[in-house]
GROMACS .gro file of C-alpha atoms in nm:
model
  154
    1UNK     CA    1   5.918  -3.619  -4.532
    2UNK     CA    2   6.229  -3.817  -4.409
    3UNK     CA    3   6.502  -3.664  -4.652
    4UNK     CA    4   6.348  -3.354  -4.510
    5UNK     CA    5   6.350  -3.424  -4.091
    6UNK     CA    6   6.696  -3.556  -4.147
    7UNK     CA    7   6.832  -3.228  -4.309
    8UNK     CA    8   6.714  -3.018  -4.011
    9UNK     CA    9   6.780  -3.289  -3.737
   10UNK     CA   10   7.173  -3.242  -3.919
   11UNK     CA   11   7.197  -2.866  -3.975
   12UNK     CA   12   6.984  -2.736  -3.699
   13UNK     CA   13   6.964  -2.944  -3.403
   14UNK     CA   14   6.927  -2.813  -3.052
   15UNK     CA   15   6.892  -2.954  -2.717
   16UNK     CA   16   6.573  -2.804  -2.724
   17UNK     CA   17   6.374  -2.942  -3.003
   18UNK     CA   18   6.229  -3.216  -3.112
   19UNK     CA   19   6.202  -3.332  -3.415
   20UNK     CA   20   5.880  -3.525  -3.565
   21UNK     CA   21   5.735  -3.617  -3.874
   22UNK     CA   22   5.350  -3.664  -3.874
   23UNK     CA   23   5.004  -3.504  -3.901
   24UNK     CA   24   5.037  -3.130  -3.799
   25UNK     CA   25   4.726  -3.081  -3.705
   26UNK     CA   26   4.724  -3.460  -3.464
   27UNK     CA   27   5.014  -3.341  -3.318
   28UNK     CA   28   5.057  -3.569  -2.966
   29UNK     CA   29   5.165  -3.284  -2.728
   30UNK     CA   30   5.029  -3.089  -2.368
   31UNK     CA   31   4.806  -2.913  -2.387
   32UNK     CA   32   4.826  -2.532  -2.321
   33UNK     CA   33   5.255  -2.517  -2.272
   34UNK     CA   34   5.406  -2.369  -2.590
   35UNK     CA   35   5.448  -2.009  -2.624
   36UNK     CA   36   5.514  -2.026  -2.988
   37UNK     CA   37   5.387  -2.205  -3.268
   38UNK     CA   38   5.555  -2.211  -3.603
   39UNK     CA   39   5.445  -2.346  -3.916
   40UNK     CA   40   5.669  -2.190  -4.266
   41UNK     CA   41   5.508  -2.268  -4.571
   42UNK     CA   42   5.258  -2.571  -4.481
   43UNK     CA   43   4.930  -2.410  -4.451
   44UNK     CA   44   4.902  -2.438  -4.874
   45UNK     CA   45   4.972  -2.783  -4.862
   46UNK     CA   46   4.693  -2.897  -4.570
   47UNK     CA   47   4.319  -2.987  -4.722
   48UNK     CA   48   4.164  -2.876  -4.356
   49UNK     CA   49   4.362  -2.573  -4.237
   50UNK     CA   50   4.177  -2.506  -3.966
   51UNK     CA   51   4.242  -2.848  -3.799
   52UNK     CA   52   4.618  -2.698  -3.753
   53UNK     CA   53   4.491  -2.346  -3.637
   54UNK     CA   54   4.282  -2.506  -3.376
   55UNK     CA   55   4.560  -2.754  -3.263
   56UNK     CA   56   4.802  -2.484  -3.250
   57UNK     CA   57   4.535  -2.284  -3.080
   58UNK     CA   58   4.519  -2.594  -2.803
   59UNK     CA   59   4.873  -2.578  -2.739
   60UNK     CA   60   4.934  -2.239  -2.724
   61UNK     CA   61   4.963  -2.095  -2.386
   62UNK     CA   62   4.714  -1.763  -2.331
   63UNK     CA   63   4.923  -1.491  -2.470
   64UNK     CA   64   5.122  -1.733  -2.714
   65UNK     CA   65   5.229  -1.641  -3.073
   66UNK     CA   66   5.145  -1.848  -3.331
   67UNK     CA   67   5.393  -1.769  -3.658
   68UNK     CA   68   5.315  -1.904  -3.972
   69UNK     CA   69   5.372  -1.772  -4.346
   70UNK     CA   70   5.209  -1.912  -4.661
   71UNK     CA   71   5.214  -1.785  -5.043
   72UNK     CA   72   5.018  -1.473  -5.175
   73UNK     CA   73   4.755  -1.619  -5.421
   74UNK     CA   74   4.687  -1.286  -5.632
   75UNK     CA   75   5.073  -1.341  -5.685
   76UNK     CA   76   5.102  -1.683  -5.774
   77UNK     CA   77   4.768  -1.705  -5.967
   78UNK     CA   78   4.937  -1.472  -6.211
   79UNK     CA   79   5.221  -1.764  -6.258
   80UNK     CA   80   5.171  -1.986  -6.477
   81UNK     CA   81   5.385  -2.210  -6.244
   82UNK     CA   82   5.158  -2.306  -5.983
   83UNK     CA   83   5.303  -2.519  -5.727
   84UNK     CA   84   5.095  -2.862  -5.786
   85UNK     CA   85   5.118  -2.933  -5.413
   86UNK     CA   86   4.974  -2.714  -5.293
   87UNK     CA   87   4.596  -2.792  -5.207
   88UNK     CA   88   4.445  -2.390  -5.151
   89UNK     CA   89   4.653  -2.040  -5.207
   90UNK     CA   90   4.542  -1.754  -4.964
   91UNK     CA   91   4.461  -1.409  -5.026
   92UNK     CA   92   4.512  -1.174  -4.758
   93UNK     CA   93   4.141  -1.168  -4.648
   94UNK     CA   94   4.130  -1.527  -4.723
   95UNK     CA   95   4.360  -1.555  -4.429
   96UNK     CA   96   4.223  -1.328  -4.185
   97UNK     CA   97   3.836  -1.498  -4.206
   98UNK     CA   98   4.070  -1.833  -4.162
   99UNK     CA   99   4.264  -1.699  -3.875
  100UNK     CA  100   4.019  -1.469  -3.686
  101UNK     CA  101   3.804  -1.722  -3.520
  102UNK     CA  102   4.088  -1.815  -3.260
  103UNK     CA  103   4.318  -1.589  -3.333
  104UNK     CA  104   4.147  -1.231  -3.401
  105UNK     CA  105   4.338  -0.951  -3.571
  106UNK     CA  106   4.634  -1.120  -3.694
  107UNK     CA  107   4.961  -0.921  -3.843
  108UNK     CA  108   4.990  -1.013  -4.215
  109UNK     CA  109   5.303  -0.880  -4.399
  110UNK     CA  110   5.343  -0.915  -4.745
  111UNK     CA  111   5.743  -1.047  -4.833
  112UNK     CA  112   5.890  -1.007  -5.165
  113UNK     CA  113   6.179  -1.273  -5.276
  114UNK     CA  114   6.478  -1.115  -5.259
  115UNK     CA  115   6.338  -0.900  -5.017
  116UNK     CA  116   6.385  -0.593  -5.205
  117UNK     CA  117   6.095  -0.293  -5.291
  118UNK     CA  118   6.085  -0.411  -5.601
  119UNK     CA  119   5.864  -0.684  -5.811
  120UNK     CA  120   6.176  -0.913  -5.719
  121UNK     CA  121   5.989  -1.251  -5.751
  122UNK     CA  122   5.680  -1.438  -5.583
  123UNK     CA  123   5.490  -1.288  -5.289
  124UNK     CA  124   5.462  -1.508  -4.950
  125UNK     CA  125   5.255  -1.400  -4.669
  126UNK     CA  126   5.405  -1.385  -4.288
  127UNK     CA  127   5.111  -1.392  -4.005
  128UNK     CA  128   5.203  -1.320  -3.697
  129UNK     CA  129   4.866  -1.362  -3.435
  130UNK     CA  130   4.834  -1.387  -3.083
  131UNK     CA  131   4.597  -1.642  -2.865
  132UNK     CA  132   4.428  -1.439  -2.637
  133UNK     CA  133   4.417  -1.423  -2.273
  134UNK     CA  134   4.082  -1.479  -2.240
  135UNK     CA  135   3.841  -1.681  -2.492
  136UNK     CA  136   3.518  -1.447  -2.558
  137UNK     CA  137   3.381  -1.677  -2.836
  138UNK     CA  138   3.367  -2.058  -2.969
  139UNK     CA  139   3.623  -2.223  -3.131
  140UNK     CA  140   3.444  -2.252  -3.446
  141UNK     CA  141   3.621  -2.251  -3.761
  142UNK     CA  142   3.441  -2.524  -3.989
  143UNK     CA  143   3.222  -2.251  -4.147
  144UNK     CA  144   3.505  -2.035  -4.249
  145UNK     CA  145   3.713  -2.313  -4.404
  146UNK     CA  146   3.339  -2.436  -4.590
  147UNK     CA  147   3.355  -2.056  -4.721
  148UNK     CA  148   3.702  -2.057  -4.840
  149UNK     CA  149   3.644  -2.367  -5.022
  150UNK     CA  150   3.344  -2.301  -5.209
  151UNK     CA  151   3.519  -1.981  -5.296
  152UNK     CA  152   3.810  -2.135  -5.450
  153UNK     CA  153   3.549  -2.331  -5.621
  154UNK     CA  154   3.448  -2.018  -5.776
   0.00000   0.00000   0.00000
């Protein structure tokens, strides 16, 4: 939102980035230039994630990262204090049968608040995956998102 853009245009600008407010997913960008694509706790909040996986899959050069991190659902399903926002809450395989259609065998870590060993607060989820080099299979996703969502349905 705007409150939002102009806190990060203030406290983090760089010659280097541009800052836009918009659709994620109908981002207006080249194709295939970006080595990295980052999207921090937005995933939750999107009611087709795969429309932002496949756009970010677009504009990723082969061999570019894509870096994203969500919440843990086991996690916050045990908190009473669901985040109302937030459309769909991934669990770890959740996220791989979301991400491995474009992006196969993605890193997930588990982070802790605090980031401490200990039960310090709310898990998130960081995935770390890697376009390949050389496509080997379609760029279907719509039958993995249909799954997810008739499991959360569940």
């Amino acid at each position: 939102d705007g409150p939002a853009l102009d806190y990060a245009r203030r406290y983090f600008d760089a010659g280097n980035i541009d800052w836009v407010q918009g659709d994620a997913a109908a981002l207006v960008t080249p194709e295939e230039g970006y080595d990295l694509f980052v999207a921090m706790e937005l995933l939750e909040h999107l009611e087709q994630p795969a429309r932002l996986l496949r756009r970010a899959h677009a504009m990723l050069e082969p061999g570019g990262a894509l870096v994203l991190s969500t919440p843990h659902a086991p996690s916050r399903r045990e908190d009473a204090g669901t985040n109302p926002y937030h459309v769909r809450e991934y669990t770890r395989t959740e996220l791989e049968e979301l991400m491995s259609p474009l992006f196969p065998q993605p890193a997930i870590y588990t982070l802790r608040e605090g980031g401490g060993g200990g039960d310090e607060g709310p898990l998130s989820q960081l995935v770390v995956a890697q376009k390949p080099h050389q496509e080997a299979w379609p760029h279907d996703t719509e039958h993995v998102e249909t799954r997810c969502r008739e499991r959360s349905r569940a």
